[in-house]
Coordinates of C-alpha atoms in Angstrom, one line a residue:
M180 CA -6.5 -4.9 27.3
L181 CA -5.1 -8.8 25.9
G182 CA -8.9 -9.6 26.5
K183 CA -10.5 -7.1 25.1
L184 CA -8.3 -7.1 21.9
R185 CA -8.9 -10.8 21.4
R186 CA -12.8 -10.4 21.7
L187 CA -12.7 -7.4 19.0
N188 CA -10.3 -9.6 16.8
Q189 CA -12.9 -12.5 17.3
D190 CA -15.8 -10.3 16.4
A191 CA -13.9 -8.7 13.0
S192 CA -13.2 -12.5 12.2
K193 CA -16.7 -13.2 12.7
I194 CA -17.9 -10.1 10.5
A195 CA -15.6 -10.7 7.9
L196 CA -16.6 -14.8 7.7
E197 CA -20.5 -13.4 7.4
E198 CA -19.5 -11.4 4.7
S199 CA -17.8 -14.0 2.9
E200 CA -20.7 -16.3 2.9
R201 CA -22.7 -13.6 1.1
L202 CA -19.9 -13.6 -1.6
P203 CA -20.2 -16.4 -4.9
S204 CA -18.5 -19.7 -4.0
E205 CA -15.4 -18.9 -6.0
E206 CA -14.9 -15.5 -4.7
R207 CA -15.1 -17.0 -1.3
R208 CA -12.7 -19.5 -1.8
R209 CA -10.3 -16.2 -3.3
F210 CA -10.9 -14.6 0.2
L211 CA -10.1 -16.9 2.4
R212 CA -7.1 -18.2 0.3
S213 CA -5.7 -14.5 0.3
G214 CA -4.6 -15.2 3.9
L215 CA -6.7 -12.0 5.7
F216 CA -8.9 -14.7 7.7
T217 CA -7.8 -18.3 9.6
A218 CA -10.3 -20.6 11.0
G219 CA -8.9 -20.2 14.3
G220 CA -10.4 -16.9 14.6
A221 CA -7.7 -14.4 14.5
M222 CA -6.9 -11.9 11.8
V223 CA -3.3 -12.4 10.2
G224 CA -1.4 -10.3 7.7
G225 CA -3.1 -7.0 8.8
A226 CA -2.3 -4.0 10.5
L227 CA -3.0 -6.2 14.1
A228 CA -0.6 -8.7 13.4
G229 CA 2.4 -9.1 15.5
I230 CA 1.9 -5.6 17.1
A231 CA 2.4 -6.1 20.6
P232 CA -0.3 -4.6 22.9
K233 CA 1.7 -1.7 24.0
A234 CA 2.7 -0.7 20.7
L235 CA -0.7 -0.9 19.6
A236 CA -1.9 1.7 22.2
S237 CA 0.7 4.1 20.7
T238 CA -0.6 3.7 16.8
Q239 CA -3.8 5.0 15.1
Y240 CA -5.1 1.6 14.3
P241 CA -8.3 0.3 15.8
P242 CA -9.6 0.2 18.4
E243 CA -7.8 3.0 19.4
I244 CA -9.1 6.5 18.0
P245 CA -6.7 8.3 15.8
P246 CA -5.6 12.0 16.5
W247 CA -7.4 13.0 13.0
T248 CA -10.5 12.0 14.9
R249 CA -10.3 14.0 18.0
S250 CA -10.1 17.5 16.0
L251 CA -11.7 19.9 13.8
G252 CA -10.3 19.7 10.0
P253 CA -10.1 22.6 7.6
G254 CA -13.5 23.9 6.4
V255 CA -14.8 23.9 3.0
V256 CA -13.2 25.7 0.0
T257 CA -9.6 25.9 2.1
D258 CA -8.4 24.7 -1.2
P259 CA -10.7 26.4 -3.6
Y260 CA -9.2 24.4 -6.8
G261 CA -8.5 21.0 -4.7
V262 CA -4.9 19.7 -4.1
P263 CA -4.3 15.8 -3.5
S264 CA -3.1 14.7 -0.2
P265 CA 0.1 15.6 0.9
F266 CA 0.6 11.7 1.4
E267 CA 0.7 11.6 -2.5
K268 CA 3.4 14.3 -3.0
D269 CA 5.6 12.0 -4.9
V270 CA 3.2 10.8 -7.6
I271 CA 3.7 13.4 -10.1
R272 CA 5.6 13.7 -13.3
R273 CA 9.0 13.1 -13.9
N274 CA 11.7 13.7 -16.4
V275 CA 14.9 12.1 -17.5
P276 CA 17.3 15.4 -17.6
W277 CA 20.0 13.7 -19.4
L278 CA 17.5 13.0 -22.5
T279 CA 17.3 16.3 -23.9
A280 CA 19.6 19.2 -24.0
D281 CA 17.3 21.4 -22.3
K282 CA 13.4 21.7 -20.8
V283 CA 12.1 23.6 -23.5
S284 CA 12.1 20.8 -26.1
S285 CA 11.8 17.8 -23.6
I286 CA 8.9 15.8 -22.1
S287 CA 7.9 14.4 -18.9
F288 CA 6.7 11.0 -17.9
T289 CA 3.0 9.9 -16.3
P290 CA 3.6 7.7 -13.1
L291 CA 1.4 4.8 -14.8
Q292 CA 2.5 2.7 -11.4
H293 CA 0.6 5.0 -9.3
L294 CA -2.5 5.2 -11.1
K295 CA -5.6 3.3 -11.1
G296 CA -8.4 3.0 -13.8
I297 CA -7.9 4.3 -17.1
I298 CA -8.0 8.0 -16.9
T299 CA -5.1 9.8 -16.3
P300 CA -5.3 12.9 -14.2
N301 CA -4.9 16.2 -15.6
G302 CA -2.0 17.2 -13.5
L303 CA -0.3 13.6 -14.4
F304 CA -0.8 13.7 -18.0
F305 CA 2.9 13.4 -19.8
E306 CA 3.9 16.5 -21.9
R307 CA 5.9 16.9 -24.7
H308 CA 7.5 20.4 -25.5
H309 CA 9.3 21.4 -28.8
A310 CA 10.0 25.1 -27.5
G311 CA 8.5 25.6 -24.7
R312 CA 4.8 26.1 -23.2
P313 CA 3.4 29.0 -24.7
E314 CA 1.2 31.7 -22.3
I315 CA -1.7 32.3 -24.5
D316 CA -4.6 34.5 -24.0
P317 CA -7.5 32.9 -25.1
Q318 CA -9.4 36.0 -25.8
Q319 CA -6.6 37.0 -27.8
H320 CA -6.3 33.6 -29.6
R321 CA -7.9 32.5 -33.1
L322 CA -8.2 29.4 -35.4
M323 CA -8.0 30.0 -38.9
I324 CA -8.9 27.5 -41.5
H325 CA -8.1 28.0 -45.1
G326 CA -6.1 26.9 -48.2
L327 CA -8.6 24.6 -50.9
V328 CA -11.8 25.7 -49.2
D329 CA -14.6 27.6 -50.0
R330 CA -15.0 29.6 -47.2
P331 CA -12.1 30.7 -45.1
I332 CA -13.0 31.6 -41.8
I333 CA -11.0 32.8 -38.6
L334 CA -12.8 31.6 -35.3
S335 CA -12.4 33.2 -31.8
M336 CA -12.6 30.7 -28.7
E337 CA -16.6 32.0 -28.1
D338 CA -17.2 31.1 -31.8
L339 CA -15.6 27.6 -31.5
Q340 CA -17.8 27.0 -28.8
R341 CA -20.8 27.8 -30.3
F342 CA -20.4 24.5 -32.5
P343 CA -21.8 21.4 -31.3
S344 CA -19.7 19.7 -29.0
V345 CA -18.6 15.7 -28.2
S346 CA -16.6 14.1 -25.8
Q347 CA -14.5 11.1 -26.3
I348 CA -11.9 9.0 -24.5
N349 CA -8.8 8.2 -25.7
F350 CA -5.4 7.6 -25.3
I351 CA -2.3 9.9 -26.6
E352 CA 1.1 8.1 -26.6
C353 CA 4.5 9.7 -28.1
P354 CA 6.1 7.5 -30.5
A355 CA 9.3 7.4 -28.6
N356 CA 7.8 5.6 -25.4
G357 CA 10.2 3.1 -24.7
G358 CA 12.2 3.9 -27.9
M359 CA 15.8 4.5 -25.5
E360 CA 15.5 0.5 -25.0
W361 CA 16.2 -0.4 -29.0
R362 CA 20.0 -1.7 -28.2
G363 CA 19.3 -2.6 -24.7
A364 CA 17.7 -2.6 -21.1
Q365 CA 18.9 1.0 -19.6
L366 CA 16.2 2.5 -17.7
N367 CA 15.1 0.5 -14.6
S368 CA 11.8 2.4 -14.2
L369 CA 8.2 2.0 -15.4
Q370 CA 8.0 5.5 -15.4
F371 CA 10.6 6.3 -17.5
L372 CA 10.3 3.5 -20.2
H373 CA 6.6 3.6 -20.7
G374 CA 5.3 6.8 -19.2
M375 CA 4.9 8.8 -22.3
V376 CA 1.4 7.3 -22.7
S377 CA -2.0 8.8 -20.9
C378 CA -5.7 8.6 -21.6
A379 CA -8.1 11.4 -20.7
E380 CA -11.7 12.3 -21.9
W381 CA -11.6 15.1 -24.1
T382 CA -14.2 17.6 -25.2
G383 CA -14.6 19.7 -28.1
V384 CA -16.2 20.0 -31.8
R385 CA -15.4 17.4 -34.7
L386 CA -13.0 18.6 -37.3
S387 CA -15.3 17.0 -39.6
T388 CA -18.0 20.0 -38.5
L389 CA -15.7 22.8 -39.2
L390 CA -14.3 21.3 -42.6
Q391 CA -18.2 21.3 -43.4
E392 CA -18.4 24.8 -42.6
V393 CA -16.2 26.2 -44.5
G394 CA -16.5 23.5 -47.6
I395 CA -13.6 21.6 -48.9
K396 CA -12.9 22.2 -52.7
P397 CA -12.4 19.0 -54.8
E398 CA -9.0 18.9 -54.9
G399 CA -8.2 19.3 -51.3
K400 CA -6.9 15.6 -49.8
W401 CA -4.6 16.8 -46.9
L402 CA -4.7 18.8 -43.9
L403 CA -1.7 21.2 -42.2
A404 CA -2.4 21.4 -38.4
E405 CA -0.1 24.1 -37.2
G406 CA 0.3 25.1 -33.5
A407 CA 1.1 28.7 -31.9
D408 CA 4.4 27.2 -29.8
G409 CA 7.6 29.0 -30.1
A410 CA 8.3 25.9 -32.6
A411 CA 5.4 26.1 -34.7
M412 CA 4.9 22.6 -34.6
T413 CA 3.4 21.7 -38.0
R414 CA 1.8 18.0 -39.2
S415 CA 0.1 16.9 -42.2
I416 CA -2.7 14.9 -41.9
P417 CA -4.7 13.3 -44.5
L418 CA -8.2 14.7 -44.9
E419 CA -9.9 10.8 -44.4
K420 CA -8.5 10.8 -41.2
A421 CA -9.4 14.4 -40.4
L422 CA -13.0 13.8 -41.3
D423 CA -13.3 10.6 -39.6
D424 CA -12.6 11.0 -35.6
V425 CA -10.6 13.9 -34.8
I426 CA -11.7 16.8 -32.8
V427 CA -10.7 20.2 -31.9
A428 CA -10.7 20.0 -27.9
Y429 CA -10.7 22.8 -25.6
A430 CA -11.6 20.5 -22.4
Q431 CA -9.9 17.4 -20.7
N432 CA -11.5 15.3 -18.2
G433 CA -14.4 18.6 -17.6
E434 CA -11.9 21.1 -17.2
A435 CA -10.5 23.5 -19.7
L436 CA -7.2 22.0 -21.3
R437 CA -4.3 22.4 -19.6
R438 CA -1.2 24.9 -20.3
E439 CA 1.2 21.8 -21.1
Q440 CA -1.7 20.0 -23.2
G441 CA -2.2 22.7 -25.6
Y442 CA -4.7 25.4 -23.8
P443 CA -6.8 26.8 -25.2
I444 CA -7.2 24.5 -28.2
R445 CA -5.6 21.2 -29.7
L446 CA -6.0 18.7 -32.0
V447 CA -6.9 15.2 -30.8
V448 CA -6.3 12.4 -33.5
P449 CA -7.5 8.9 -32.2
G450 CA -4.9 6.0 -32.5
W451 CA -2.3 8.2 -33.9
E452 CA 1.3 9.2 -32.8
G453 CA 1.1 12.2 -30.0
N454 CA 2.9 14.5 -32.2
T455 CA -0.3 14.6 -34.6
H456 CA -2.0 16.1 -31.8
V457 CA -1.3 19.5 -32.6
K458 CA -1.4 21.2 -29.3
W459 CA -1.9 25.1 -29.1
L460 CA -3.8 25.0 -32.0
R461 CA -3.9 28.4 -34.3
R462 CA -4.1 27.3 -38.3
L463 CA -5.4 24.4 -40.3
E464 CA -4.7 24.5 -44.1
V465 CA -6.6 22.5 -46.3
G466 CA -3.9 21.4 -49.6
D467 CA -3.9 18.6 -52.3
K468 CA -0.4 17.1 -51.1
P469 CA 1.3 16.4 -47.5
W470 CA 3.8 19.5 -46.6
M471 CA 6.9 17.1 -45.7
Q472 CA 7.6 19.5 -42.8
R473 CA 11.0 19.2 -40.6
E474 CA 8.8 17.1 -38.2
E475 CA 7.3 14.4 -40.9
T476 CA 11.2 14.1 -42.8
S477 CA 13.5 14.7 -39.9
K478 CA 12.0 13.5 -36.9
Y479 CA 9.0 11.1 -36.3
T480 CA 10.2 9.0 -38.9
D481 CA 11.1 5.5 -38.5
L482 CA 14.8 4.3 -39.6
M483 CA 15.1 1.1 -41.1
P484 CA 17.7 -1.8 -41.0
D485 CA 19.0 -0.6 -44.1
G486 CA 19.2 3.5 -43.3
T487 CA 16.2 4.0 -45.3
A488 CA 13.5 6.4 -43.7
H489 CA 10.0 4.9 -43.3
G490 CA 8.0 8.1 -43.5
F491 CA 4.1 8.5 -41.9
T492 CA 3.7 5.5 -39.3
W493 CA 0.8 7.6 -37.7
V494 CA -0.9 4.5 -36.0
M495 CA 0.4 3.3 -32.6
E496 CA 0.2 -0.1 -32.9
A497 CA -1.0 -2.3 -30.1
K498 CA 1.0 -2.6 -26.6
S499 CA 0.7 -3.5 -23.1
V500 CA 2.7 -3.5 -19.9
I501 CA 2.3 -4.6 -16.2
T502 CA 1.8 -1.9 -14.4
S503 CA 2.2 -3.8 -10.9
P504 CA 4.6 -5.8 -10.0
C505 CA 7.4 -3.4 -11.6
P506 CA 10.5 -1.5 -10.7
E507 CA 8.7 1.2 -8.5
M508 CA 6.1 -1.7 -7.3
P509 CA 7.9 -4.7 -5.8
L510 CA 6.4 -7.7 -4.5
T511 CA 6.7 -7.6 -0.4
N512 CA 4.7 -10.9 0.8
K513 CA 4.9 -14.7 -0.9
G514 CA 1.1 -15.4 -1.8
V515 CA -1.8 -14.4 -3.6
C516 CA -1.2 -10.7 -5.5
Q517 CA -2.9 -9.2 -8.5
I518 CA -0.9 -8.7 -11.7
E519 CA -1.9 -5.5 -13.0
G520 CA -0.9 -3.6 -16.3
L521 CA -2.5 -1.2 -19.3
A522 CA -2.9 -2.2 -23.1
W523 CA -4.2 -0.2 -26.2
S524 CA -4.2 -0.5 -29.6
G525 CA -4.6 2.6 -32.0
R526 CA -6.3 0.6 -34.6
G527 CA -9.5 0.0 -32.2
K528 CA -10.4 -2.1 -29.1
V529 CA -7.9 -4.4 -27.4
K530 CA -9.7 -7.9 -27.7
A531 CA -7.4 -9.9 -25.2
V532 CA -4.3 -9.7 -23.1
D533 CA -2.2 -12.7 -22.2
V534 CA 0.0 -12.4 -19.2
S535 CA 3.4 -15.0 -18.8
V536 CA 4.9 -15.4 -15.6
D537 CA 8.1 -17.8 -17.4
G538 CA 9.4 -15.5 -19.4
G539 CA 7.0 -16.0 -22.5
Q540 CA 7.3 -20.0 -22.0
N541 CA 3.4 -20.3 -20.8
W542 CA 0.3 -18.1 -21.2
Q543 CA -2.7 -17.2 -19.3
Q544 CA -5.1 -15.0 -20.3
A545 CA -6.2 -12.1 -18.3
Q546 CA -9.1 -10.2 -17.5
L547 CA -10.4 -7.0 -19.1
R548 CA -11.5 -4.6 -16.7
E549 CA -14.3 -2.6 -17.9
P550 CA -14.9 -0.2 -19.7
V551 CA -13.2 -1.7 -23.0
M552 CA -13.4 1.0 -26.0
S553 CA -11.7 2.1 -28.7
K554 CA -8.3 3.7 -28.8
S555 CA -8.4 3.8 -25.4
L556 CA -6.2 2.5 -22.3
T557 CA -7.9 -0.9 -21.0
R558 CA -7.1 -2.2 -17.6
F559 CA -6.1 -5.7 -17.1
S560 CA -5.7 -8.1 -14.2
L561 CA -4.4 -11.6 -13.2
E562 CA -4.3 -13.6 -9.9
W563 CA -1.1 -14.7 -9.3
K564 CA 0.4 -16.9 -6.4
W565 CA 3.9 -16.2 -6.1
D566 CA 6.2 -18.7 -4.5
G567 CA 9.0 -16.3 -3.6
N568 CA 11.1 -17.8 -6.8
P569 CA 12.6 -15.5 -9.3
A570 CA 9.9 -15.2 -12.0
L571 CA 10.2 -13.5 -15.7
L572 CA 6.6 -11.5 -15.9
Q573 CA 5.4 -10.5 -19.8
S574 CA 2.1 -9.2 -21.0
R575 CA 0.6 -9.4 -24.8
V576 CA -2.2 -7.7 -26.0
I577 CA -4.0 -8.8 -29.1
D578 CA -6.6 -6.1 -30.5
E579 CA -9.6 -6.5 -32.6
T580 CA -7.8 -6.4 -35.8
G581 CA -6.1 -9.7 -34.5
Y582 CA -2.9 -8.0 -34.2
V583 CA -0.6 -9.8 -31.5
Q584 CA 2.3 -7.7 -29.8
P585 CA 5.4 -9.0 -30.7
T586 CA 8.4 -10.0 -29.3
L587 CA 11.6 -7.6 -28.8
A588 CA 13.4 -10.4 -31.2
Q589 CA 10.1 -10.3 -33.9
L590 CA 10.5 -6.6 -33.7
K591 CA 13.8 -6.1 -34.0
Q592 CA 13.8 -8.6 -37.0
A593 CA 11.4 -6.4 -39.0
R594 CA 12.9 -2.9 -38.1
G595 CA 16.4 -3.5 -37.0
T596 CA 17.9 -1.1 -34.1
N597 CA 18.4 2.3 -35.9
S598 CA 15.0 3.8 -34.8
I599 CA 13.9 5.1 -31.8
Y600 CA 9.9 5.5 -32.5
H601 CA 7.5 2.8 -32.6
K602 CA 8.7 0.4 -30.5
N603 CA 5.9 -1.5 -29.1
A604 CA 7.5 -5.2 -28.2
I605 CA 6.6 -7.1 -25.0
Q606 CA 8.2 -5.7 -22.0
T607 CA 9.9 -8.2 -19.4
W608 CA 10.3 -7.8 -15.8
K609 CA 12.2 -9.9 -13.6
V610 CA 11.0 -10.9 -10.0
N611 CA 13.6 -11.3 -7.8
G612 CA 13.7 -13.7 -4.8
D613 CA 13.4 -11.0 -2.5
G614 CA 10.4 -9.4 -4.6
S615 CA 12.5 -6.7 -6.0
V616 CA 11.7 -6.0 -9.7
V617 CA 14.1 -5.2 -12.8
N618 CA 13.9 -4.2 -15.9
V619 CA 15.4 -7.2 -18.4
Q620 CA 15.6 -7.8 -22.0
L621 CA 15.1 -11.4 -23.6
S622 CA 17.1 -12.6 -26.3

């Protein structure tokens, strides 16, 4: 058995070496440095390392045949809509029970630490309710467009889907994302700290197409969007933005909107704070001035250091965060690892992301992973060799307008600590000597 295992290891090492020789020189050096292969012909650090032959025989690892290869599995259409593997059961949205008075006006957070790429699966897209999620029959739902228009209309879902459609990939972020920590670190979790941002491909009708259909009177300058939820969520939007890149979306990532995402229709207002993307959309009114509703006076305004409110801060400024390592994704071994994260900007594309492992004293430029799109999440990574000593990990994004993500000190100097919105300061993760990661704030 030992001889057979040794021959298998040698064969595997030979194949690995042959594969590495096909790689460009720099990639080959990285591969060899990664510790997966040694010149002595033995694989180390993998599943076989340190496993006695007797123990190996009782596992499903190669060269043994695993039990699931010895039997038939469930047939097609066992799960007609499809469900995640039971081994991924912990990858779910979560909420903080104490954050709101009850669940009908609450928030759930996306598990950013478990996601790959930039698209958020529909079942993991963060959700925000102001009066619970309504159950809307699309056959009875209507969208009314009226006010300062030439030809007010009421559209059924069938009417709406007769207009030309577009698809675009955009992030949506709640302006309160990370806002619990203006006065100090209190949540040791990437998901709870930054999980109120998600990204999807949205499909629907350009709002400009619908507004062209009804004809806007010369005095029309603003738009009021109203939802059909119990809160009748409403926001005023300047007509200039409405005619730019806003869509009335009925699909998300190739399927109809999920109920918690506004089924059957919602606004998508690229780059602007999440509450403007009004869900369960039922009414659009054109007017000559903003309506100054509750959600743009009492809520969703930034309190400045002197106590005055700064209204209409629609744009989500550039922000980035390291998603691995993080409190939920600690380091398990010394050596080479990939620092990975997400960056975004409400003003356009991400131009660059810098990463520091010493609390901002020194910075290295990270690699941006394609695709890099306007007002979309962008993934970045940096190869790092962890020596086992404590480290302070940070990332900062620069967008195509030249805006640089501020430090927490810079943001507090400009904004004070009265607000709970638009906190886009640099996040610091402290890596401890045992590989655990905690949320800290640097002065």
